Amino acid sequence: MTSNNETLFARAQQSTPGGVNSPVRAFRSVGGTPRFITRAEGPYFWDADDKRYIDYIGSWGPAIVGHAHPDVVRAVQDAAVRGLSFGAPTEAEIEMAELICRLVPSIEQVRLVSSGTEAAMSALRLARGATGRDLIVKFEGCYHGHADALLVKAGSGLLTFGNPTSAGVPEDFAKHTLVLDYNDAQQLEDTFRDMGERIACVIVEPVAGNMNLLRATPEFLQTMRRLCTQHGAVLIFDEVMSGFRVALGGAQSLYGIQPDLTVLGKVIGGGLPVAAFGGRANLMKHLAPLGGVYQAGTLSGNPVTVAAGLATLALIQAPGFYDRLAAQTTKLVQGLSTAAQDSGVPFCADAVGGMFGLYFAPQLPVSHATMMECDKEAFNRFFHAILDAGVYLAPSAFEAGFVSAQHDDAVIADTLTAARKAFAVVAGK
Ligand SMILES: *Cc1c(COP(=O)(O)O)cnc(C)c1O
């Protein structure tokens, strides 16, 4: 019997490359048929066969208050009837900017855009424009959207300049991007010693979430902060994923480090396309219309998307919101670790706020290289077994997971029941 998901996937592939509008959705890494989602509510979504799943991707992070939260839906509906887009400023955009500046104190001024890619790309241009330098430093395994300069991976060996990781990125662009190892403070020291006066910025995910979850060591981020200050380079924290996710003030509040610029997205739009970049006012003043760094957007600060963002940010400021979110996420990863242990499968897990990582490895990875040693085949077997049992994890061994405020004890318990079955499959029992 063919499922509706299979029928839709076959049809989608006729009109859309790979049948999806963003590559991981195609299940290439885990194999099998992507689920086509018809509706979502709270911690759940349903596929085209009307099968219900407990959702642990939450639209890759935005659904932090749960899917279709009534407050957010009402805010969107109210905004929509007043008009979908004006191309002229609104008071709601001021409220959003003021709120971001209050919640993330390193941000003195902020500009709203429509995607994390756009925000990261704009922050880079601003850093280059403000410093008059070309070189950027990024770290292997960190994702900052798909702007040309950021789709770059280092060649082998220390201090090699980047090669494009995507076709269509000219070598001439990639050669300005240096790719270093995450959590290697010494390598960063060496790089700044050799070419510090040429570096416009360092961009980093302060809690990495695009090579599975990987925490930065405090030493790594502190070294980065010190070197950027010493050499006049701009420190950019890409908190598109970690912002309003690991804590209300983002990863920077956990580490007590103030970046010069911060990139935000995902949670900030509550499921609609809002992203932002902001930071020190004396950097932001270089942006048009004040300064010479050009940046613009037809739908930037859109009244409907901003309404969704404001409603979401209102909910996450409730007292105890992050304590509860972190407690549920911890219950989940501890339960999974126990279930794995009972089944004899080498496994560990980690969580920061409402974000978690699952590793089919005996020890927590500490670098991109150790992350790559995780058992991808074991993850893939686990993924399909738990999916069959009604739990939707990110379809790749190298993606983080997300818990929402609607994942209550009963939902976690159901997840762990499904996980025990799935670990038994991995163990071959
Ligand atoms: C998702 C993500 C982006 C890109 O955001 P889009 O809205 O998908 O363009 C950039 N940086 C990080 C850290 C992300 O997790």
mmCIF file of N, CA and C in Angstrom, residues 130-186:
data_model
loop_
_atom_site.group_PDB
_atom_site.id
_atom_site.type_symbol
_atom_site.label_atom_id
_atom_site.label_comp_id
_atom_site.label_asym_id
_atom_site.label_seq_id
_atom_site.Cartn_x
_atom_site.Cartn_y
_atom_site.Cartn_z
ATOM 1 N N ALA A 130 32.661 48.465 8.088
ATOM 2 C CA ALA A 130 33.069 49.279 9.244
ATOM 3 C C ALA A 130 34.574 49.202 9.480
ATOM 4 N N THR A 131 35.178 48.049 9.181
ATOM 5 C CA THR A 131 36.621 47.899 9.449
ATOM 6 C C THR A 131 37.471 48.216 8.222
ATOM 7 N N GLY A 132 36.863 48.200 7.044
ATOM 8 C CA GLY A 132 37.641 48.376 5.817
ATOM 9 C C GLY A 132 38.559 47.185 5.545
ATOM 10 N N ARG A 133 38.229 46.020 6.121
ATOM 11 C CA ARG A 133 39.037 44.806 5.910
ATOM 12 C C ARG A 133 38.198 43.747 5.202
ATOM 13 N N ASP A 134 38.873 42.778 4.584
ATOM 14 C CA ASP A 134 38.160 41.757 3.804
ATOM 15 C C ASP A 134 38.045 40.395 4.483
ATOM 16 N N LEU A 135 39.048 40.016 5.266
ATOM 17 C CA LEU A 135 39.100 38.627 5.753
ATOM 18 C C LEU A 135 38.031 38.351 6.805
ATOM 19 N N ILE A 136 37.413 37.169 6.699
ATOM 20 C CA ILE A 136 36.521 36.734 7.766
ATOM 21 C C ILE A 136 36.989 35.379 8.289
ATOM 22 N N VAL A 137 36.763 35.159 9.565
ATOM 23 C CA VAL A 137 37.111 33.885 10.189
ATOM 24 C C VAL A 137 35.821 33.184 10.580
ATOM 25 N N LYS A 138 35.687 31.927 10.137
ATOM 26 C CA LYS A 138 34.579 31.108 10.617
ATOM 27 C C LYS A 138 35.120 29.754 11.052
ATOM 28 N N PHE A 139 34.263 28.905 11.598
ATOM 29 C CA PHE A 139 34.711 27.634 12.152
ATOM 30 C C PHE A 139 34.011 26.475 11.461
ATOM 31 N N GLU A 140 34.779 25.422 11.233
ATOM 32 C CA GLU A 140 34.228 24.260 10.551
ATOM 33 C C GLU A 140 33.061 23.685 11.352
ATOM 34 N N GLY A 141 31.972 23.402 10.649
ATOM 35 C CA GLY A 141 30.794 22.821 11.291
ATOM 36 C C GLY A 141 29.764 23.858 11.704
ATOM 37 N N CYS A 142 30.165 25.143 11.761
ATOM 38 C CA CYS A 142 29.184 26.193 12.044
ATOM 39 C C CYS A 142 28.487 26.583 10.749
ATOM 40 N N TYR A 143 27.193 26.781 10.834
ATOM 41 C CA TYR A 143 26.407 27.199 9.664
ATOM 42 C C TYR A 143 25.901 28.605 9.925
ATOM 43 N N HIS A 144 26.051 29.455 8.917
ATOM 44 C CA HIS A 144 25.585 30.837 9.060
ATOM 45 C C HIS A 144 24.702 31.237 7.884
ATOM 46 N N GLY A 145 23.928 30.286 7.382
ATOM 47 C CA GLY A 145 23.138 30.568 6.198
ATOM 48 C C GLY A 145 23.977 30.331 4.955
ATOM 49 N N HIS A 146 23.398 30.613 3.786
ATOM 50 C CA HIS A 146 24.069 30.173 2.558
ATOM 51 C C HIS A 146 24.612 31.307 1.692
ATOM 52 N N ALA A 147 24.980 32.434 2.323
ATOM 53 C CA ALA A 147 25.668 33.480 1.566
ATOM 54 C C ALA A 147 27.023 32.939 1.081
ATOM 55 N N ASP A 148 27.455 33.413 -0.092
ATOM 56 C CA ASP A 148 28.671 32.892 -0.729
ATOM 57 C C ASP A 148 29.851 32.779 0.228
ATOM 58 N N ALA A 149 30.166 33.878 0.918
ATOM 59 C CA ALA A 149 31.384 33.918 1.732
ATOM 60 C C ALA A 149 31.332 32.931 2.887
ATOM 61 N N LEU A 150 30.122 32.435 3.205
ATOM 62 C CA LEU A 150 29.969 31.569 4.368
ATOM 63 C C LEU A 150 29.834 30.098 4.011
ATOM 64 N N LEU A 151 29.737 29.812 2.721
ATOM 65 C CA LEU A 151 29.670 28.411 2.283
ATOM 66 C C LEU A 151 31.065 27.956 1.893
ATOM 67 N N VAL A 152 31.929 27.993 2.878
ATOM 68 C CA VAL A 152 33.334 27.754 2.612
ATOM 69 C C VAL A 152 33.894 26.807 3.654
ATOM 70 N N LYS A 153 34.713 25.898 3.192
ATOM 71 C CA LYS A 153 35.352 24.961 4.101
ATOM 72 C C LYS A 153 36.847 25.055 3.855
ATOM 73 N N ALA A 154 37.614 24.882 4.898
ATOM 74 C CA ALA A 154 39.069 24.977 4.743
ATOM 75 C C ALA A 154 39.597 23.784 3.976
ATOM 76 N N GLY A 155 40.687 23.978 3.320
ATOM 77 C CA GLY A 155 41.419 22.841 2.781
ATOM 78 C C GLY A 155 42.077 22.145 3.954
ATOM 79 N N SER A 156 42.913 21.158 3.676
ATOM 80 C CA SER A 156 43.553 20.463 4.788
ATOM 81 C C SER A 156 44.631 21.358 5.388
ATOM 82 N N GLY A 157 44.849 21.173 6.646
ATOM 83 C CA GLY A 157 45.966 21.864 7.287
ATOM 84 C C GLY A 157 45.610 23.230 7.828
ATOM 85 N N LEU A 158 46.446 23.666 8.713
ATOM 86 C CA LEU A 158 46.255 24.920 9.429
ATOM 87 C C LEU A 158 46.421 26.108 8.492
ATOM 88 N N LEU A 159 45.573 27.114 8.694
ATOM 89 C CA LEU A 159 45.740 28.390 8.009
ATOM 90 C C LEU A 159 45.698 28.320 6.496
ATOM 91 N N THR A 160 44.999 27.340 5.985
ATOM 92 C CA THR A 160 44.779 27.366 4.547
ATOM 93 C C THR A 160 43.544 28.201 4.302
ATOM 94 N N PHE A 161 43.519 28.903 3.217
ATOM 95 C CA PHE A 161 42.337 29.676 2.889
ATOM 96 C C PHE A 161 41.280 28.748 2.312
ATOM 97 N N GLY A 162 40.044 29.216 2.384
ATOM 98 C CA GLY A 162 38.933 28.316 2.117
ATOM 99 C C GLY A 162 38.729 27.930 0.665
ATOM 100 N N ASN A 163 38.136 26.781 0.501
ATOM 101 C CA ASN A 163 37.598 26.373 -0.792
ATOM 102 C C ASN A 163 36.090 26.384 -0.662
ATOM 103 N N PRO A 164 35.394 26.727 -1.743
ATOM 104 C CA PRO A 164 33.928 26.707 -1.665
ATOM 105 C C PRO A 164 33.406 25.303 -1.345
ATOM 106 N N THR A 165 32.366 25.206 -0.499
ATOM 107 C CA THR A 165 31.734 23.900 -0.266
ATOM 108 C C THR A 165 30.528 23.739 -1.173
ATOM 109 N N SER A 166 30.198 24.758 -1.931
ATOM 110 C CA SER A 166 29.060 24.660 -2.834
ATOM 111 C C SER A 166 29.526 25.041 -4.233
ATOM 112 N N ALA A 167 29.005 24.352 -5.236
ATOM 113 C CA ALA A 167 29.217 24.809 -6.609
ATOM 114 C C ALA A 167 28.580 26.187 -6.732
ATOM 115 N N GLY A 168 29.125 27.023 -7.559
ATOM 116 C CA GLY A 168 28.537 28.337 -7.775
ATOM 117 C C GLY A 168 29.113 29.422 -6.881
ATOM 118 N N VAL A 169 30.037 29.051 -5.988
ATOM 119 C CA VAL A 169 30.703 30.073 -5.167
ATOM 120 C C VAL A 169 32.095 30.299 -5.758
ATOM 121 N N PRO A 170 32.365 31.487 -6.302
ATOM 122 C CA PRO A 170 33.667 31.739 -6.926
ATOM 123 C C PRO A 170 34.807 31.610 -5.908
ATOM 124 N N GLU A 171 35.908 31.028 -6.345
ATOM 125 C CA GLU A 171 37.090 30.925 -5.480
ATOM 126 C C GLU A 171 37.498 32.307 -4.984
ATOM 127 N N ASP A 172 37.283 33.310 -5.802
ATOM 128 C CA ASP A 172 37.658 34.675 -5.437
ATOM 129 C C ASP A 172 36.920 35.157 -4.194
ATOM 130 N N PHE A 173 35.696 34.652 -3.983
ATOM 131 C CA PHE A 173 34.955 35.019 -2.775
ATOM 132 C C PHE A 173 35.468 34.188 -1.599
ATOM 133 N N ALA A 174 35.638 32.892 -1.861
ATOM 134 C CA ALA A 174 35.999 31.966 -0.788
ATOM 135 C C ALA A 174 37.378 32.276 -0.216
ATOM 136 N N LYS A 175 38.225 32.882 -1.021
ATOM 137 C CA LYS A 175 39.605 33.084 -0.564
ATOM 138 C C LYS A 175 39.709 34.122 0.555
ATOM 139 N N HIS A 176 38.643 34.851 0.802
ATOM 140 C CA HIS A 176 38.670 35.803 1.914
ATOM 141 C C HIS A 176 38.156 35.181 3.210
ATOM 142 N N THR A 177 37.764 33.918 3.154
ATOM 143 C CA THR A 177 37.206 33.251 4.334
ATOM 144 C C THR A 177 38.197 32.238 4.888
ATOM 145 N N LEU A 178 38.560 32.417 6.134
ATOM 146 C CA LEU A 178 39.450 31.473 6.818
ATOM 147 C C LEU A 178 38.593 30.549 7.650
ATOM 148 N N VAL A 179 38.798 29.247 7.523
ATOM 149 C CA VAL A 179 37.997 28.304 8.304
ATOM 150 C C VAL A 179 38.889 27.624 9.333
ATOM 151 N N LEU A 180 38.582 27.819 10.594
ATOM 152 C CA LEU A 180 39.387 27.249 11.678
ATOM 153 C C LEU A 180 38.585 26.190 12.423
ATOM 154 N N ASP A 181 39.254 25.516 13.367
ATOM 155 C CA ASP A 181 38.612 24.448 14.142
ATOM 156 C C ASP A 181 37.884 25.024 15.353
ATOM 157 N N TYR A 182 36.624 24.599 15.501
ATOM 158 C CA TYR A 182 35.808 25.014 16.650
ATOM 159 C C TYR A 182 36.475 24.527 17.934
ATOM 160 N N ASN A 183 36.471 25.372 18.940
ATOM 161 C CA ASN A 183 37.032 25.052 20.260
ATOM 162 C C ASN A 183 38.554 24.955 20.287
ATOM 163 N N ASP A 184 39.233 25.454 19.252
ATOM 164 C CA ASP A 184 40.702 25.463 19.248
ATOM 165 C C ASP A 184 41.198 26.900 19.458
ATOM 166 N N ALA A 185 41.376 27.270 20.724
ATOM 167 C CA ALA A 185 41.761 28.648 21.062
ATOM 168 C C ALA A 185 43.174 28.966 20.573
ATOM 169 N N GLN A 186 44.062 27.977 20.624
ATOM 170 C CA GLN A 186 45.451 28.214 20.214
ATOM 171 C C GLN A 186 45.535 28.549 18.718
#
